[in-house]
């Protein structure tokens, strides 16, 4: 029988996993990945994940069994990040709603049909597998747009779960996803055809 | 769905967030619209590419082991500190054990007393509300009845003796009533199943009922005033008598009459 990595580690060390560890350890890679995206540094990401895990362990008695553990622990990660040094710095430099207002992206109505580019230059880029360009575009997203797209596309969470993690309405989740993808497409277009820009 | 899919709908489509109806309509449209089909494909490709590109960072190989060690240390510290909270107070010396037991007993007794007082207050309040409602009902019935009172007289020396042998208690009627107030008569009635004297007064053209009954232990000693269905209700208690007055007259004039009757009992 093939054991999952965290089970194998336990068997090798001869210790038994607690119910908390049973649920939390399979999410370790995901938590670390998101933490790295948010903090942009390996030591900070490790600190963030460790603090998240400790908080979750101490609060595990208040977690209702049968509810969404993944959304619960990601919410702790996100709240821990917001109060961390790097999180506070990000919040000081990016006030999402203000920034979006400045760029005129205040909601779904900002995406008329004409805004959808049927030439699709980024399709070619994606098909070429240019992961570097895509990652660079994601790095340039404002933190609130990046976190929503990471939860949606990387963690494949439902809008309702994302709303729980980020403590925002589902409508805001939808509009942030739309904005994030529009930003990515615009960035990819710049890479592929520097002289051409989609008018959004 | 004949119009093109909106940007938000395309996102919801690739994220699997459309409801069954919305999805069916979107599929119908996509089967007829190459442009939207192309957009949906592009959205889907972008989502998939971002999902892959986003899985970028992996923890160091020893991170899980370090984290587990830290978690288990923290967990055992917590367990020890919780045990420390409980153990010393009970086990350090017999004196502390007894002191804790006595303190616990006192706290329990205090809690029971507080609960008892609270429950008595709640009971008294509920009883008073029921009494006021019943007194009001009887006053309204007395106003509506065509039949005259059991005893019709403005003379207190006629009204009071009429109750002899009818009530298990006696009461006094005041010599002097406030200006404009007259005694009209009285009824023998029952409130809360207990025999009660209903004294009928008039203040101007307003009728007043004053109910007097033997005081029971569970009635509060305080003087209470309230309104029921537009009537003013004032209750009072003397040594042996509980009284409750009901009328639609001004509260101040009703209070004057109540005060005089209350003093007459002393």
Coordinates of C-alpha atoms in Angstrom, one line a residue:
Chain A
X1 CA 0.0 0.0 0.0
X2 CA 1.3 3.4 -0.9
X3 CA 1.2 5.9 1.9
X4 CA 0.7 9.6 1.5
X5 CA 3.9 11.6 2.3
X6 CA 2.7 12.9 5.7
X7 CA 1.5 9.4 6.7
X8 CA 4.8 7.9 5.6
X9 CA 6.7 10.5 7.7
X10 CA 4.6 9.5 10.7
X11 CA 5.2 5.8 10.3
X12 CA 8.9 6.4 9.9
X13 CA 9.1 8.5 13.0
X14 CA 6.8 6.1 14.9
X15 CA 4.4 8.7 16.1
X16 CA 0.6 8.9 15.6
X17 CA -1.0 11.9 13.8
X18 CA -3.6 13.9 15.7
X19 CA -7.0 14.6 14.2
X20 CA -5.7 18.2 13.5
X21 CA -2.6 16.9 11.8
X22 CA -4.8 14.5 9.7
X23 CA -6.6 17.4 8.3
X24 CA -4.0 20.1 8.2
X25 CA -0.9 18.3 6.8
X26 CA -2.3 17.4 3.4
X27 CA -2.9 21.2 2.9
X28 CA 0.7 22.1 3.8
X29 CA 1.9 22.5 0.3
X30 CA -1.1 24.5 -0.7
X31 CA -0.7 26.8 2.3
X32 CA 3.0 27.2 1.7
X33 CA 2.4 28.0 -2.0
X34 CA -0.2 30.7 -1.3
X35 CA 2.0 32.0 1.6
X36 CA 5.0 32.4 -0.8
X37 CA 2.9 34.1 -3.4
X38 CA 1.7 36.6 -0.7
X39 CA 5.0 37.2 1.1
X40 CA 7.4 36.6 -1.9
X41 CA 10.0 35.1 0.4
X42 CA 10.7 31.6 1.6
X43 CA 11.5 32.4 5.2
X44 CA 8.4 34.7 5.5
X45 CA 6.2 32.0 3.9
X46 CA 7.5 29.4 6.4
X47 CA 6.9 31.8 9.3
X48 CA 3.4 32.5 8.0
X49 CA 2.5 28.8 7.5
X50 CA 3.9 27.9 10.9
X51 CA 2.0 30.7 12.7
X52 CA -1.2 29.7 10.8
X53 CA -0.8 26.1 11.9
X54 CA -0.2 27.0 15.5
X55 CA -3.2 29.3 15.6
X56 CA -5.3 26.6 13.9
X57 CA -4.1 24.0 16.3
X58 CA -4.9 26.2 19.3
X59 CA -8.3 27.0 17.9
X60 CA -9.1 23.5 16.6
X61 CA -11.5 22.9 19.5
X62 CA -13.7 25.7 18.1
X63 CA -13.7 24.2 14.6
X64 CA -17.0 22.4 13.9
X65 CA -16.3 18.9 12.6
X66 CA -17.9 18.4 9.2
X67 CA -17.6 22.0 8.1
X68 CA -15.1 23.2 5.6
X69 CA -11.6 22.8 7.2
X70 CA -9.8 24.0 4.1
X71 CA -11.7 27.3 4.0
X72 CA -11.2 27.6 7.8
X73 CA -7.5 27.2 7.7
X74 CA -7.0 29.3 4.6
X75 CA -9.0 32.0 6.4
X76 CA -6.6 31.8 9.3
X77 CA -3.6 32.0 6.9
X78 CA -5.1 35.1 5.2
X79 CA -5.9 36.9 8.5
X80 CA -2.4 36.0 9.8
X81 CA -0.9 37.4 6.6
X82 CA -2.9 40.6 6.9
X83 CA -1.6 41.3 10.4
X84 CA 2.0 40.2 9.5
X85 CA 4.8 42.7 8.6
X86 CA 4.6 42.0 4.9
X87 CA 0.8 41.9 5.0
X88 CA 0.6 45.3 6.6
X89 CA 3.1 46.7 4.1
X90 CA 1.0 45.3 1.3
X91 CA -2.1 46.9 2.7
X92 CA -0.4 50.2 3.1
X93 CA 0.8 50.2 -0.5
X94 CA -2.4 48.8 -2.1
X95 CA -5.8 49.9 -1.2
X96 CA -7.7 47.8 -3.7
X97 CA -11.0 49.6 -4.0
X98 CA -9.3 52.9 -4.3
X99 CA -6.9 51.6 -6.9
X100 CA -9.7 50.1 -8.9
X101 CA -11.7 53.3 -8.7
X102 CA -8.7 55.2 -10.1
X103 CA -8.4 52.8 -13.0
X104 CA -12.2 52.9 -13.5
X105 CA -12.7 49.2 -12.8
X106 CA -15.5 49.4 -10.2
X107 CA -17.6 46.5 -11.2
X108 CA -19.0 44.1 -13.7
X109 CA -20.4 46.8 -15.8
X110 CA -16.8 47.8 -16.7
X111 CA -16.6 44.8 -19.0
X112 CA -18.7 45.4 -22.1
X113 CA -18.7 42.8 -24.8
X114 CA -16.5 45.1 -26.9
X115 CA -13.8 44.7 -24.3
X116 CA -13.4 41.0 -25.1
X117 CA -10.7 40.7 -27.6
X118 CA -11.5 38.2 -30.2
X119 CA -8.0 38.2 -31.7
X120 CA -6.9 36.4 -28.5
X121 CA -3.2 36.9 -28.8
X122 CA -2.7 35.5 -25.3
X123 CA -4.2 32.2 -26.4
X124 CA -1.1 31.7 -28.5
X125 CA 1.1 32.6 -25.6
X126 CA -0.7 30.2 -23.3
X127 CA -0.6 27.5 -25.8
X128 CA 3.1 28.1 -26.2
X129 CA 3.3 27.2 -22.5
X130 CA 5.0 30.4 -21.5
X131 CA 4.5 29.9 -17.8
X132 CA 7.2 32.5 -17.0
X133 CA 5.2 35.3 -18.7
X134 CA 2.0 34.1 -16.9
X135 CA 3.8 34.0 -13.5
X136 CA 5.2 37.5 -14.1
X137 CA 1.7 38.8 -14.9
X138 CA 0.4 37.2 -11.7
X139 CA 3.2 38.7 -9.7
X140 CA 2.2 42.1 -10.9
X141 CA -1.4 41.7 -9.7
X142 CA -2.4 43.7 -6.6
X143 CA -2.6 41.4 -3.6
X144 CA -6.4 41.3 -3.3
X145 CA -6.7 40.3 -7.0
X146 CA -3.8 37.8 -6.7
X147 CA -5.3 36.1 -3.6
X148 CA -8.7 35.7 -5.2
X149 CA -7.2 34.2 -8.4
X150 CA -5.0 31.8 -6.4
X151 CA -7.9 30.5 -4.4
X152 CA -10.1 30.2 -7.5
X153 CA -7.7 28.8 -10.1
X154 CA -4.9 27.2 -8.1
X155 CA -6.9 25.9 -5.1
X156 CA -10.0 25.4 -7.2
X157 CA -12.3 26.8 -4.4
X158 CA -15.9 27.6 -5.1
X159 CA -16.9 31.3 -5.0
X160 CA -18.7 30.6 -1.7
X161 CA -15.6 29.2 -0.1
X162 CA -13.5 32.1 -1.4
X163 CA -16.0 34.5 0.1
X164 CA -15.6 32.8 3.4
X165 CA -11.8 32.8 3.3
X166 CA -11.6 36.5 2.3
X167 CA -14.7 37.6 4.3
X168 CA -16.2 39.4 1.4
X169 CA -19.5 39.0 -0.5
X170 CA -19.7 36.6 -3.4
X171 CA -20.4 39.5 -5.7
X172 CA -17.1 41.0 -4.8
X173 CA -15.4 37.6 -5.4
X174 CA -16.9 37.5 -8.9
X175 CA -15.9 41.1 -9.7
X176 CA -12.3 40.6 -8.4
X177 CA -11.9 37.4 -10.4
X178 CA -13.1 39.2 -13.5
X179 CA -10.7 42.1 -12.8
X180 CA -7.8 39.7 -12.1
X181 CA -8.3 37.8 -15.3
X182 CA -8.7 41.0 -17.3
X183 CA -5.4 42.3 -15.8
X184 CA -3.6 39.1 -16.7
X185 CA -4.9 39.2 -20.3
X186 CA -3.8 42.7 -20.6
X187 CA -0.4 41.9 -19.3
X188 CA 0.0 38.9 -21.6
X189 CA -1.1 41.0 -24.6
X190 CA 1.6 43.5 -23.8
X191 CA 4.2 40.7 -23.7
X192 CA 3.0 39.1 -27.0
X193 CA 2.3 42.3 -28.9
X194 CA 4.0 45.2 -27.2
X195 CA 2.5 47.7 -29.6
X196 CA -1.1 46.4 -29.1
X197 CA -3.2 46.8 -26.0
X198 CA -6.7 45.8 -25.3
X199 CA -8.9 48.7 -24.4
X200 CA -10.6 47.9 -21.1
Chain B
X1 CA -30.2 32.7 -24.3
X2 CA -29.8 34.6 -27.6
X3 CA -27.5 37.4 -26.5
X4 CA -23.8 36.8 -26.1
X5 CA -22.4 35.6 -22.8
X6 CA -21.3 38.4 -20.6
X7 CA -17.8 38.6 -19.2
X8 CA -19.0 37.6 -15.7
X9 CA -21.0 34.7 -17.2
X10 CA -18.0 33.4 -19.0
X11 CA -16.0 33.5 -15.8
X12 CA -18.8 31.7 -13.9
X13 CA -19.0 29.2 -16.8
X14 CA -15.3 28.2 -16.6
X15 CA -15.4 28.3 -12.8
X16 CA -18.3 25.9 -12.7
X17 CA -20.5 28.4 -10.9
X18 CA -23.5 28.6 -13.2
X19 CA -26.7 27.1 -11.9
X20 CA -28.2 24.2 -13.9
X21 CA -30.6 26.5 -15.7
X22 CA -28.0 29.0 -16.5
X23 CA -25.6 26.3 -17.7
X24 CA -28.3 24.8 -20.0
X25 CA -29.0 28.3 -21.5
X26 CA -25.3 29.0 -21.9
X27 CA -24.8 25.6 -23.7
X28 CA -27.7 26.3 -26.0
X29 CA -26.1 29.7 -26.9
X30 CA -22.6 28.2 -27.2
X31 CA -23.9 25.6 -29.7
X32 CA -25.0 28.5 -32.0
X33 CA -22.3 31.1 -31.4
X34 CA -18.8 30.5 -32.5
X35 CA -17.6 33.8 -31.0
X36 CA -18.8 33.0 -27.5
X37 CA -17.5 29.4 -27.8
X38 CA -14.1 30.8 -28.7
X39 CA -14.2 33.2 -25.7
X40 CA -15.2 30.4 -23.4
X41 CA -12.4 28.2 -24.6
X42 CA -10.0 31.1 -24.2
X43 CA -11.2 31.7 -20.6
X44 CA -10.9 28.0 -19.9
X45 CA -7.4 27.9 -21.2
X46 CA -6.4 30.9 -19.2
X47 CA -7.9 29.4 -16.0
X48 CA -6.1 26.2 -16.6
X49 CA -2.8 27.9 -17.4
X50 CA -3.1 30.1 -14.3
X51 CA -3.9 27.0 -12.2
X52 CA -0.6 25.4 -13.3
X53 CA 1.5 28.6 -13.2
X54 CA 0.1 29.3 -9.7
X55 CA 1.5 26.1 -8.3
X56 CA 4.9 27.4 -8.2
X57 CA 6.4 27.1 -4.7
X58 CA 7.1 24.0 -2.7
X59 CA 8.1 23.9 0.9
X60 CA 11.7 22.8 1.8
X61 CA 12.0 19.0 2.2
X62 CA 12.5 19.4 6.0
X63 CA 9.8 22.0 6.5
X64 CA 7.1 19.5 7.3
X65 CA 9.3 17.7 9.9
X66 CA 10.2 21.0 11.5
X67 CA 6.6 22.2 11.6
X68 CA 5.4 19.0 13.1
X69 CA 8.0 19.2 15.8
X70 CA 6.9 22.7 16.6
X71 CA 3.2 21.8 16.5
X72 CA 3.7 18.9 18.9
X73 CA 5.9 20.9 21.3
X74 CA 3.2 23.6 21.4
X75 CA 0.5 21.0 21.9
X76 CA 2.4 19.4 24.8
X77 CA 3.1 22.8 26.4
X78 CA -0.6 23.5 26.2
X79 CA -1.5 20.2 27.8
X80 CA 1.0 20.8 30.6
X81 CA -0.2 24.4 31.3
X82 CA -3.8 23.2 31.3
X83 CA -2.9 20.5 33.8
X84 CA -1.0 23.1 35.9
X85 CA -4.0 25.2 36.1
X86 CA -6.0 22.4 37.7
X87 CA -3.5 20.5 39.8
X88 CA -1.8 22.9 42.2
X89 CA -4.9 24.5 43.6
X90 CA -6.3 21.1 44.7
X91 CA -3.2 19.1 45.4
X92 CA -0.6 21.5 46.8
X93 CA -1.9 21.3 50.3
X94 CA -5.0 20.0 52.1
X95 CA -5.7 23.6 53.2
X96 CA -6.0 24.8 49.6
X97 CA -8.2 21.9 48.8
X98 CA -10.6 22.7 51.7
X99 CA -10.5 26.4 50.9
X100 CA -11.3 25.7 47.3
X101 CA -14.2 23.4 48.4
X102 CA -15.6 26.1 50.7
X103 CA -15.2 28.7 48.1
X104 CA -17.0 26.5 45.6
X105 CA -19.8 25.8 48.1
X106 CA -20.2 29.5 48.8
X107 CA -20.3 30.3 45.1
X108 CA -22.9 27.6 44.6
X109 CA -25.0 28.9 47.5
X110 CA -24.7 32.4 46.1
X111 CA -25.7 31.3 42.7
X112 CA -28.7 29.4 44.1
X113 CA -29.8 32.4 46.1
X114 CA -29.4 34.8 43.2
X115 CA -31.4 32.4 41.0
X116 CA -34.0 32.1 43.7
X117 CA -34.4 35.9 44.2
X118 CA -34.5 36.3 40.4
X119 CA -37.1 33.7 40.1
X120 CA -39.2 35.2 42.9
X121 CA -39.0 38.6 41.3
X122 CA -40.0 37.1 37.9
X123 CA -42.9 35.3 39.6
X124 CA -44.1 38.4 41.5
X125 CA -43.9 40.4 38.3
X126 CA -45.9 37.8 36.4
X127 CA -48.5 37.6 39.2
X128 CA -48.9 41.4 39.3
X129 CA -49.4 41.5 35.6
X130 CA -52.1 38.8 35.8
X131 CA -53.7 40.6 38.8
X132 CA -53.8 43.9 36.9
X133 CA -55.3 42.2 33.9
X134 CA -58.0 40.5 35.9
X135 CA -58.8 43.7 37.8
X136 CA -59.1 45.6 34.5
X137 CA -61.4 42.9 33.1
X138 CA -63.7 43.0 36.1
X139 CA -63.8 46.8 36.1
X140 CA -64.8 46.8 32.4
X141 CA -67.5 44.2 33.1
X142 CA -68.8 46.3 36.0
X143 CA -69.0 49.4 33.7
X144 CA -70.9 47.4 31.1
X145 CA -73.3 45.6 33.4
X146 CA -76.8 46.9 33.7
X147 CA -77.4 45.3 37.0
X148 CA -76.7 47.5 40.0
X149 CA -73.9 46.9 42.5
X150 CA -74.5 44.5 45.3
X151 CA -74.7 47.4 47.7
X152 CA -75.6 50.8 46.6
X153 CA -74.7 53.6 49.0
X154 CA -72.4 56.6 49.4
X155 CA -72.3 56.0 53.1
X156 CA -69.2 54.1 54.2
X157 CA -71.1 53.0 57.3
X158 CA -73.5 51.1 55.1
X159 CA -71.0 49.7 52.6
X160 CA -68.4 48.4 55.1
X161 CA -70.8 46.4 57.3
X162 CA -72.4 44.9 54.2
X163 CA -69.2 42.8 53.8
X164 CA -69.5 41.3 57.3
X165 CA -69.5 37.6 57.1
X166 CA -68.8 37.7 53.4
X167 CA -65.1 38.3 53.5
X168 CA -62.4 36.6 55.7
X169 CA -60.9 40.0 56.5
X170 CA -62.0 43.6 57.3
X171 CA -61.0 46.9 56.0
X172 CA -61.5 50.6 56.6
X173 CA -63.1 53.2 54.4
X174 CA -61.8 56.7 54.5
X175 CA -63.8 59.5 56.2
X176 CA -63.0 62.2 53.7
X177 CA -62.6 61.6 50.0
X178 CA -60.9 64.0 47.6
X179 CA -63.0 66.7 46.0
X180 CA -65.3 65.4 43.3
X181 CA -65.0 61.8 44.5
X182 CA -68.0 59.9 45.7
X183 CA -68.6 56.3 46.9
X184 CA -71.2 54.6 44.7
X185 CA -71.4 51.2 46.3
X186 CA -69.6 47.9 46.3
X187 CA -69.6 44.3 45.0
X188 CA -68.4 41.1 46.4
X189 CA -66.2 39.5 43.7
X190 CA -63.3 37.1 43.3
X191 CA -59.9 37.8 41.9
X192 CA -57.4 35.0 41.4
X193 CA -60.1 32.9 43.1
X194 CA -59.9 34.8 46.3
X195 CA -62.8 36.8 47.9
X196 CA -62.4 40.5 47.1
X197 CA -64.2 43.7 48.0
X198 CA -64.8 45.8 44.9
X199 CA -65.4 49.4 46.0
X200 CA -67.0 51.6 43.3
X201 CA -66.2 55.2 43.3
X202 CA -66.8 58.1 40.8
X203 CA -64.4 60.9 40.2
X204 CA -66.3 63.3 38.2
X205 CA -67.9 61.2 35.5
X206 CA -65.1 58.6 35.7
X207 CA -65.8 55.3 37.4
X208 CA -63.2 53.8 39.7
X209 CA -63.0 50.3 41.0
X210 CA -60.8 49.7 44.1
X211 CA -60.3 46.0 44.9
X212 CA -59.3 45.0 48.4
X213 CA -58.3 41.5 49.4
X214 CA -56.4 39.8 52.1
X215 CA -52.7 40.1 51.5
X216 CA -50.8 37.0 50.6
X217 CA -47.1 36.4 51.2
X218 CA -46.2 36.2 47.5
X219 CA -47.3 39.8 46.8
X220 CA -44.6 42.4 46.6
X221 CA -44.7 45.2 49.2
X222 CA -43.9 47.9 46.7
X223 CA -46.5 50.3 45.2
X224 CA -46.8 49.6 41.5
X225 CA -48.4 51.6 38.7
X226 CA -49.2 50.5 35.2
X227 CA -51.5 50.9 32.2
X228 CA -53.8 48.2 30.9
X229 CA -56.0 48.7 27.8
X230 CA -56.0 52.4 28.4
X231 CA -56.9 52.1 32.1
X232 CA -54.5 53.2 34.9
X233 CA -53.9 50.6 37.4
X234 CA -52.3 51.3 40.8
X235 CA -51.6 48.7 43.4
X236 CA -50.7 49.1 47.1
X237 CA -50.2 47.0 50.1
X238 CA -50.7 47.7 53.8
X239 CA -50.1 45.3 56.7
X240 CA -52.9 42.9 55.9
X241 CA -54.6 44.3 52.9
X242 CA -53.6 44.3 49.2
X243 CA -55.4 46.8 47.0
X244 CA -55.6 47.5 43.4
X245 CA -57.4 50.5 41.8
X246 CA -58.5 50.7 38.1
X247 CA -59.9 53.7 36.3
X248 CA -59.5 55.9 33.2
X249 CA -59.4 59.0 35.3
X250 CA -56.2 61.1 35.4
X251 CA -53.5 59.1 37.1
X252 CA -52.8 61.9 39.7
X253 CA -56.5 61.9 40.9
X254 CA -56.6 58.1 41.0
X255 CA -53.3 58.2 43.0
X256 CA -54.9 60.7 45.5
X257 CA -57.9 58.3 46.1
X258 CA -55.6 55.3 46.4
X259 CA -53.4 57.2 48.9
X260 CA -56.4 58.1 51.1
X261 CA -57.7 54.5 51.1
X262 CA -54.2 53.1 51.8
X263 CA -53.9 55.5 54.8
X264 CA -57.3 54.5 56.1
X265 CA -56.1 50.9 56.6
X266 CA -53.4 52.0 59.1

